[in-house]
Short mmCIF file of C-alpha atoms and ligand atoms in Angstrom, two decimals:
data_model
loop_
_atom_site.label_atom_id
_atom_site.label_comp_id
_atom_site.label_asym_id
_atom_site.label_seq_id
_atom_site.Cartn_x
_atom_site.Cartn_y
_atom_site.Cartn_z
CA MET A 1 1.14 -8.68 28.07
CA THR A 2 0.65 -5.33 26.55
CA ALA A 3 -3.11 -3.96 26.60
CA LEU A 4 -3.60 -3.18 23.06
CA THR A 5 -6.72 -1.35 21.49
CA LEU A 6 -7.24 -1.42 17.84
CA TYR A 7 -9.66 1.32 16.47
CA PRO A 8 -10.93 1.02 12.93
CA MET A 9 -11.62 4.29 11.30
CA PRO A 10 -15.02 3.91 9.11
CA GLY A 11 -14.30 1.23 6.48
CA ASN A 12 -11.51 -0.71 8.33
CA GLU A 13 -13.79 -2.80 10.38
CA ALA A 14 -13.19 -5.97 8.69
CA ARG A 15 -9.33 -5.24 8.31
CA ALA A 16 -8.95 -4.44 11.88
CA ALA A 17 -11.07 -7.31 13.32
CA ALA A 18 -8.95 -9.81 11.09
CA ILE A 19 -5.47 -8.10 12.41
CA ALA A 20 -6.82 -8.85 15.94
CA ARG A 21 -7.77 -12.27 15.40
CA ALA A 22 -4.40 -13.18 13.83
CA LEU A 23 -2.72 -11.49 16.85
CA GLY A 24 -4.80 -14.40 18.52
CA GLY A 25 -3.26 -14.78 22.15
CA ARG A 26 -0.07 -13.22 21.32
CA VAL A 27 -1.24 -10.30 23.24
CA GLU A 28 -4.33 -8.75 24.88
CA VAL A 29 -6.04 -6.89 22.28
CA GLN A 30 -9.53 -5.56 21.92
CA VAL A 31 -11.14 -3.77 19.01
CA ALA A 32 -13.02 -0.69 19.99
CA ALA A 33 -15.11 2.04 18.17
CA CYS A 34 -14.27 5.04 16.52
CA ASN A 35 -17.18 6.83 15.29
CA VAL A 36 -17.14 9.66 12.92
CA HIS A 37 -20.41 11.69 12.32
CA ARG A 38 -20.24 14.11 9.19
CA PHE A 39 -22.29 17.23 9.87
CA PRO A 40 -24.36 18.91 6.92
CA ASP A 41 -21.75 21.42 6.62
CA GLY A 42 -18.91 18.68 6.02
CA GLU A 43 -17.03 18.79 9.32
CA ASN A 44 -16.77 15.90 11.04
CA LEU A 45 -17.35 14.61 14.82
CA VAL A 46 -15.08 12.25 16.13
CA GLN A 47 -15.75 10.03 18.99
CA VAL A 48 -13.58 7.20 20.33
CA GLN A 49 -13.88 4.86 23.21
CA ALA A 50 -11.46 5.52 26.00
CA PRO A 51 -8.14 3.11 25.78
CA ALA A 52 -7.25 0.86 28.77
CA PRO A 53 -5.51 2.72 31.43
CA GLY A 54 -1.76 2.69 30.45
CA GLY A 55 -2.47 1.03 27.40
CA GLN A 56 -1.43 1.57 23.46
CA ALA A 57 -3.87 2.67 21.09
CA VAL A 58 -3.52 1.56 17.16
CA LEU A 59 -5.74 3.37 14.53
CA VAL A 60 -6.32 1.23 11.39
CA CYS A 61 -6.95 3.12 8.37
CA THR A 62 -6.06 2.73 5.07
CA LEU A 63 -5.29 6.06 3.11
CA ASN A 64 -6.66 5.75 -0.26
CA ALA A 65 -8.60 8.47 -1.08
CA PRO A 66 -6.85 10.23 1.77
CA ASP A 67 -8.31 13.50 1.97
CA SER A 68 -11.67 12.86 3.74
CA LYS A 69 -9.93 10.37 5.93
CA THR A 70 -7.33 12.31 7.18
CA VAL A 71 -8.87 15.10 9.26
CA PRO A 72 -10.99 12.50 11.33
CA LEU A 73 -7.80 10.14 11.74
CA LEU A 74 -5.91 13.04 13.19
CA MET A 75 -8.92 13.95 15.28
CA ALA A 76 -8.97 10.23 16.57
CA ALA A 77 -5.19 10.29 17.30
CA SER A 78 -5.27 13.27 19.17
CA THR A 79 -8.31 12.41 21.12
CA LEU A 80 -6.75 9.06 22.21
CA ARG A 81 -3.72 10.75 23.20
CA ASP A 82 -5.85 13.22 25.48
CA LEU A 83 -7.53 10.20 26.83
CA GLY A 84 -4.52 8.66 28.26
CA ALA A 85 -3.11 6.30 25.64
CA THR A 86 0.66 5.47 26.30
CA GLN A 87 1.48 5.31 22.57
CA VAL A 88 -0.69 5.95 19.48
CA GLY A 89 0.21 4.01 16.32
CA LEU A 90 -0.99 3.76 12.83
CA VAL A 91 -1.77 0.92 10.54
CA THR A 92 -2.03 2.14 7.01
CA PRO A 93 -1.61 -0.43 4.47
CA TYR A 94 -1.74 2.27 1.80
CA LEU A 95 0.07 5.08 2.79
CA ALA A 96 -0.98 8.07 0.57
CA TYR A 97 0.74 11.12 -1.47
CA LEU A 98 4.37 9.26 -1.69
CA ARG A 99 4.17 9.72 -5.47
CA GLN A 100 4.67 13.62 -5.34
CA ASP A 101 8.03 13.29 -3.80
CA ARG A 102 9.73 16.34 -5.47
CA ARG A 103 8.80 19.41 -6.93
CA PHE A 104 8.40 18.47 -10.48
CA MET A 105 7.17 21.98 -11.65
CA PRO A 106 7.60 25.55 -9.90
CA GLY A 107 5.45 26.23 -7.18
CA GLU A 108 4.14 22.66 -6.72
CA ALA A 109 3.86 21.06 -3.27
CA VAL A 110 6.01 18.28 -2.19
CA SER A 111 2.99 16.31 -1.05
CA ALA A 112 4.88 13.30 0.43
CA ARG A 113 6.90 15.96 2.74
CA VAL A 114 3.62 17.85 3.80
CA TYR A 115 1.90 14.60 4.24
CA ALA A 116 4.78 13.19 6.49
CA ARG A 117 4.78 16.03 8.65
CA LEU A 118 0.94 15.83 9.48
CA LEU A 119 1.22 12.12 10.28
CA SER A 120 4.50 12.43 12.37
CA ALA A 121 2.89 15.50 14.52
CA HIS A 122 0.10 12.82 15.70
CA PHE A 123 1.30 9.18 15.61
CA ASP A 124 4.44 7.80 17.57
CA TRP A 125 4.58 4.82 14.87
CA LEU A 126 3.27 3.88 11.48
CA LEU A 127 2.98 0.40 9.84
CA THR A 128 2.44 0.27 5.94
CA VAL A 129 2.86 -1.72 2.96
CA ASP A 130 5.02 -1.27 0.28
CA PRO A 131 5.34 2.58 0.48
CA HIS A 132 5.74 3.87 -2.99
CA LEU A 133 9.46 4.95 -2.45
CA HIS A 134 11.32 6.26 -5.46
CA ARG A 135 13.29 9.82 -5.13
CA ILE A 136 12.62 9.28 -1.20
CA HIS A 137 14.70 5.94 -0.34
CA ASP A 138 13.55 5.47 3.17
CA LEU A 139 10.18 6.54 5.13
CA SER A 140 12.63 7.82 7.84
CA GLU A 141 13.86 10.64 5.24
CA ILE A 142 10.43 12.11 5.77
CA TYR A 143 8.58 10.60 8.25
CA ALA A 144 9.77 11.93 12.18
CA LEU A 145 8.17 8.61 13.76
CA ARG A 146 8.97 5.07 13.99
CA SER A 147 8.10 3.35 10.86
CA ARG A 148 8.04 0.13 9.32
CA ALA A 149 7.42 -1.25 5.86
CA LEU A 150 5.87 -4.81 5.07
CA HIS A 151 6.45 -5.99 1.57
CA ALA A 152 3.91 -8.08 -0.33
CA ALA A 153 6.43 -9.65 -2.46
CA ALA A 154 6.39 -13.06 -0.97
CA ARG A 155 2.87 -13.11 -0.59
CA MET A 156 2.76 -12.06 -4.71
CA ALA A 157 5.33 -14.75 -5.66
CA ALA A 158 3.26 -17.28 -3.66
CA TRP A 159 0.32 -16.58 -5.36
CA ILE A 160 2.13 -16.95 -8.81
CA GLN A 161 3.45 -20.09 -8.02
CA ALA A 162 0.34 -21.76 -7.14
CA HIS A 163 -1.67 -19.86 -10.02
CA VAL A 164 0.62 -19.47 -12.99
CA ASP A 165 2.56 -21.95 -15.21
CA ARG A 166 5.63 -20.74 -16.70
CA PRO A 167 5.21 -16.95 -15.92
CA LEU A 168 6.98 -14.06 -17.22
CA ILE A 169 7.08 -11.19 -14.90
CA VAL A 170 6.84 -7.71 -16.70
CA GLY A 171 7.14 -4.21 -14.85
CA PRO A 172 4.71 -1.92 -16.69
CA ASP A 173 7.27 0.98 -15.73
CA GLY A 174 10.56 1.96 -14.65
CA GLU A 175 9.47 2.56 -11.22
CA SER A 176 7.73 -0.68 -10.97
CA ALA A 177 11.25 -2.61 -11.60
CA GLN A 178 11.97 -2.92 -8.09
CA TRP A 179 9.12 -4.84 -7.14
CA ALA A 180 9.04 -6.80 -10.53
CA ALA A 181 12.68 -7.97 -10.08
CA ASP A 182 11.97 -8.68 -6.45
CA VAL A 183 8.98 -11.13 -7.40
CA ALA A 184 10.61 -12.44 -10.51
CA ALA A 185 13.61 -13.62 -8.24
CA ARG A 186 11.50 -15.29 -5.76
CA VAL A 187 9.49 -17.23 -8.29
CA GLY A 188 12.79 -17.87 -10.43
CA ALA A 189 11.10 -16.47 -13.62
CA PRO A 190 12.47 -13.98 -16.31
CA VAL A 191 11.51 -10.28 -15.86
CA VAL A 192 11.24 -7.55 -18.33
CA VAL A 193 10.53 -4.08 -17.57
CA VAL A 194 8.33 -1.51 -19.99
CA SER A 195 9.76 1.97 -20.55
CA LYS A 196 6.91 4.60 -19.89
CA THR A 197 6.45 8.36 -20.46
CA ARG A 198 3.17 9.71 -18.51
CA LEU A 199 2.06 12.74 -20.65
CA GLY A 200 -0.99 13.50 -18.46
CA ASP A 201 -2.92 11.59 -15.52
CA GLU A 202 -4.84 9.23 -17.99
CA ASP A 203 -2.30 9.45 -21.01
CA VAL A 204 0.44 7.13 -20.67
CA ARG A 205 2.88 6.14 -23.85
CA SER A 206 5.17 3.17 -23.33
CA THR A 207 7.37 0.76 -25.29
CA ILE A 208 7.94 -2.92 -24.75
CA PRO A 209 11.02 -5.08 -25.44
CA ASP A 210 10.92 -7.92 -27.84
CA LEU A 211 9.37 -10.80 -26.24
CA HIS A 212 10.53 -13.40 -28.66
CA LEU A 213 12.89 -15.08 -26.22
CA HIS A 214 10.10 -15.64 -23.78
CA LEU A 215 7.34 -17.56 -26.14
CA GLY A 216 5.00 -19.83 -24.28
CA ARG A 217 5.29 -17.74 -21.00
CA THR A 218 2.06 -16.26 -19.31
CA PRO A 219 2.87 -12.62 -18.84
CA VAL A 220 2.29 -11.26 -15.25
CA LEU A 221 2.58 -7.35 -14.74
CA ILE A 222 3.40 -6.42 -11.57
CA ASP A 223 3.11 -2.93 -10.30
CA ASP A 224 2.95 -1.39 -6.89
CA ILE A 225 -0.03 0.89 -7.62
CA VAL A 226 -3.02 0.94 -10.13
CA SER A 227 -4.46 3.87 -9.75
CA SER A 228 -5.87 5.37 -13.14
CA GLY A 229 -5.03 1.87 -14.72
CA ARG A 230 -3.47 3.41 -17.93
CA THR A 231 -0.11 2.39 -17.21
CA LEU A 232 -1.47 -1.34 -17.10
CA VAL A 233 -3.38 -0.58 -20.04
CA ALA A 234 -0.51 0.68 -22.20
CA ALA A 235 1.52 -2.39 -21.15
CA LEU A 236 -1.36 -4.88 -21.97
CA ASN A 237 -1.93 -3.19 -25.38
CA HIS A 238 1.84 -3.79 -26.15
CA LEU A 239 1.45 -7.42 -25.04
CA ARG A 240 -1.50 -8.01 -27.28
CA GLU A 241 0.46 -6.61 -30.04
CA GLN A 242 3.17 -9.13 -29.69
CA HIS A 243 0.51 -12.04 -29.47
CA ALA A 244 1.29 -12.74 -25.84
CA PRO A 245 -1.07 -15.02 -23.98
CA PRO A 246 -3.71 -12.97 -22.23
CA ALA A 247 -1.83 -11.19 -19.26
CA ILE A 248 -2.29 -11.38 -15.49
CA CYS A 249 -2.48 -7.94 -13.41
CA LEU A 250 -0.83 -8.37 -10.13
CA ALA A 251 -0.67 -5.25 -7.89
CA VAL A 252 0.13 -4.51 -4.25
CA HIS A 253 -2.34 -1.15 -3.83
CA GLY A 254 -5.77 -1.34 -6.21
CA LEU A 255 -6.80 2.02 -6.17
CA PHE A 256 -8.94 1.67 -9.19
CA ALA A 257 -9.84 5.19 -9.53
CA ASP A 258 -13.13 5.90 -11.98
CA ASN A 259 -13.04 3.45 -14.71
CA ALA A 260 -9.67 1.87 -14.35
CA LEU A 261 -10.88 -1.72 -13.70
CA ALA A 262 -13.16 -1.61 -16.53
CA ALA A 263 -10.17 -0.50 -18.88
CA ILE A 264 -7.77 -2.80 -17.62
CA ARG A 265 -10.52 -5.72 -18.37
CA ALA A 266 -11.33 -4.19 -21.78
CA ALA A 267 -7.23 -4.35 -22.67
CA GLY A 268 -7.63 -8.12 -22.49
CA ALA A 269 -6.25 -8.74 -18.63
CA ALA A 270 -6.95 -12.41 -17.86
CA ARG A 271 -7.00 -11.75 -14.04
CA VAL A 272 -6.81 -8.93 -11.76
CA VAL A 273 -5.07 -9.64 -8.53
CA CYS A 274 -4.20 -7.28 -5.33
CA ALA A 275 -3.02 -7.33 -1.92
CA ASP A 276 -6.07 -6.28 0.47
CA THR A 277 -4.56 -2.69 1.17
CA ALA A 278 -7.14 -0.24 -0.12
CA ASP A 279 -10.69 0.30 0.04
CA GLY A 280 -13.05 -0.51 -2.81
CA ILE A 281 -10.89 -3.55 -4.03
CA ASP A 282 -13.82 -5.79 -3.47
CA ALA A 283 -15.31 -5.36 -6.94
CA PRO A 284 -16.58 -8.35 -8.59
CA GLY A 285 -13.62 -10.43 -10.01
CA VAL A 286 -10.84 -8.62 -8.58
CA GLU A 287 -8.68 -11.33 -6.59
CA ILE A 288 -7.57 -10.58 -3.14
CA ILE A 289 -4.48 -11.41 -1.42
CA PRO A 290 -4.74 -11.18 2.31
CA LEU A 291 -2.03 -9.64 4.44
CA ASP A 292 -3.73 -9.68 8.04
CA GLU A 293 -0.84 -12.08 9.40
CA ASP A 294 1.85 -9.82 8.29
CA LEU A 295 0.05 -6.49 9.49
CA ALA A 296 -0.31 -8.60 12.80
CA GLN A 297 3.16 -9.47 12.94
CA GLY A 298 3.98 -6.14 12.41
CA VAL A 299 1.76 -4.61 15.09
CA LEU A 300 3.07 -7.17 17.63
CA GLU A 301 6.48 -5.70 16.67
CA MET A 302 5.92 -1.94 16.73
CA THR A 303 4.16 -2.21 19.98
CA SER A 304 6.42 -4.59 22.00
CA ARG A 305 9.03 -3.00 23.95
CA GLY A 306 7.94 0.22 22.92
CA CYS A 307 10.51 0.13 19.93
CA SER A 308 10.23 -2.30 16.64
CA GLN A 309 13.80 -1.43 15.57
CA SER A 310 15.30 -4.20 17.43
CA ALA A 311 12.49 -6.75 16.71
CA PRO A 312 13.08 -9.36 13.92
CA ALA A 313 11.10 -8.74 10.74
CA ALA A 314 7.96 -10.45 10.33
CA ALA A 315 8.34 -12.85 7.03
CA GLY A 316 8.07 -10.65 3.90
CA ALA A 317 8.53 -7.37 5.94
CA SER A 318 11.49 -5.05 6.79
CA SER A 319 12.01 -2.10 8.73
CA THR A 320 12.51 1.44 7.82
CA ILE A 321 15.51 2.16 9.80
CA PRO A 322 17.74 4.45 8.00
CA GLY A 323 20.15 2.87 5.49
CA GLU A 324 17.73 -0.14 4.73
CA ARG A 325 15.76 -0.54 1.53
CA ALA A 326 12.18 0.30 2.47
C1 LIG B 401 4.07 4.72 -10.68
O1 LIG B 401 5.28 5.11 -10.57
C2 LIG B 401 3.59 3.29 -10.17
O2 LIG B 401 4.48 2.46 -10.07
C3 LIG B 401 2.41 3.06 -10.87
O3 LIG B 401 3.11 2.45 -12.29
C4 LIG B 401 1.19 4.08 -11.41
O4 LIG B 401 1.06 5.03 -9.76
C5 LIG B 401 0.23 3.67 -12.04
O5 LIG B 401 -0.57 4.58 -11.87
P1 LIG B 401 -1.86 4.71 -13.34
O6 LIG B 401 -2.54 3.41 -12.85
O7 LIG B 401 -2.56 5.79 -12.93
O8 LIG B 401 -1.28 4.73 -14.40
#
């Protein structure tokens, strides 16, 4: 069996322990310490337990609010390689910086590409969940490492089937359409998509199609990311104007910046549900969909035989081999 050591970066201890439990007897796995000491001047000192001789190291670090996490993460990866890890992988349920996938205004950084180069220089493989791929179609277009994207759609659909009678799936903007359509097809529910224009970080204007064909259905807003929450708030306001029943907000990545959660609740959300991919989603009243089993299966595939691409995909997962939808 592969000797595998999971290293949780600070804040990811429970996630790494849950993945290790889910890996069960399928692989020889241990969870080891990765300590980060922050000096008064803002620099970090990273210290890791040495990996098993000839073993593989897997860092577990979700990357919402990425800037303060990234430098310690890269130092940990580099140190594990120095200490003899044969492979260094990264489990990052939320992968940062993918929304800035082109230069929208002159002189802007194409952050998705810059960040991909950074991570690719330090890791052999990367496992993530529903990366925000829009103008970039596949992680392999920008990441020079083996990558696999799991998808939360099956888990989200199962949640809806267990909790919502007669759902109407609503995508709150064009970029959410791919997630909304996927979940709607799994649930067997109709889907409508809102058109949105973003005028600023917290200024979102949108229009919603007429809902009269869907009377009596409970709206379930599906998005991949909730950041400022303004996309959901705009959609919730339109739903209220059309006298729809209180909507459920379901997202893969609940980043909930600043007062996002309060704003979503104030706009009338009946329930807020998200997958367990980001730090800080344990706010009271946020319902969590666990993904430990999917992540464990993904880790198994990425670490077995040194190459994931010939391994069968986990339930609800797909690889990001060039040409496949990520
Ligand atoms: C955008 O393309 C995404 O699908 C989300 O709709 C967006 O990131 C949500 O951002 P916010 O919560 O700040 O409106």
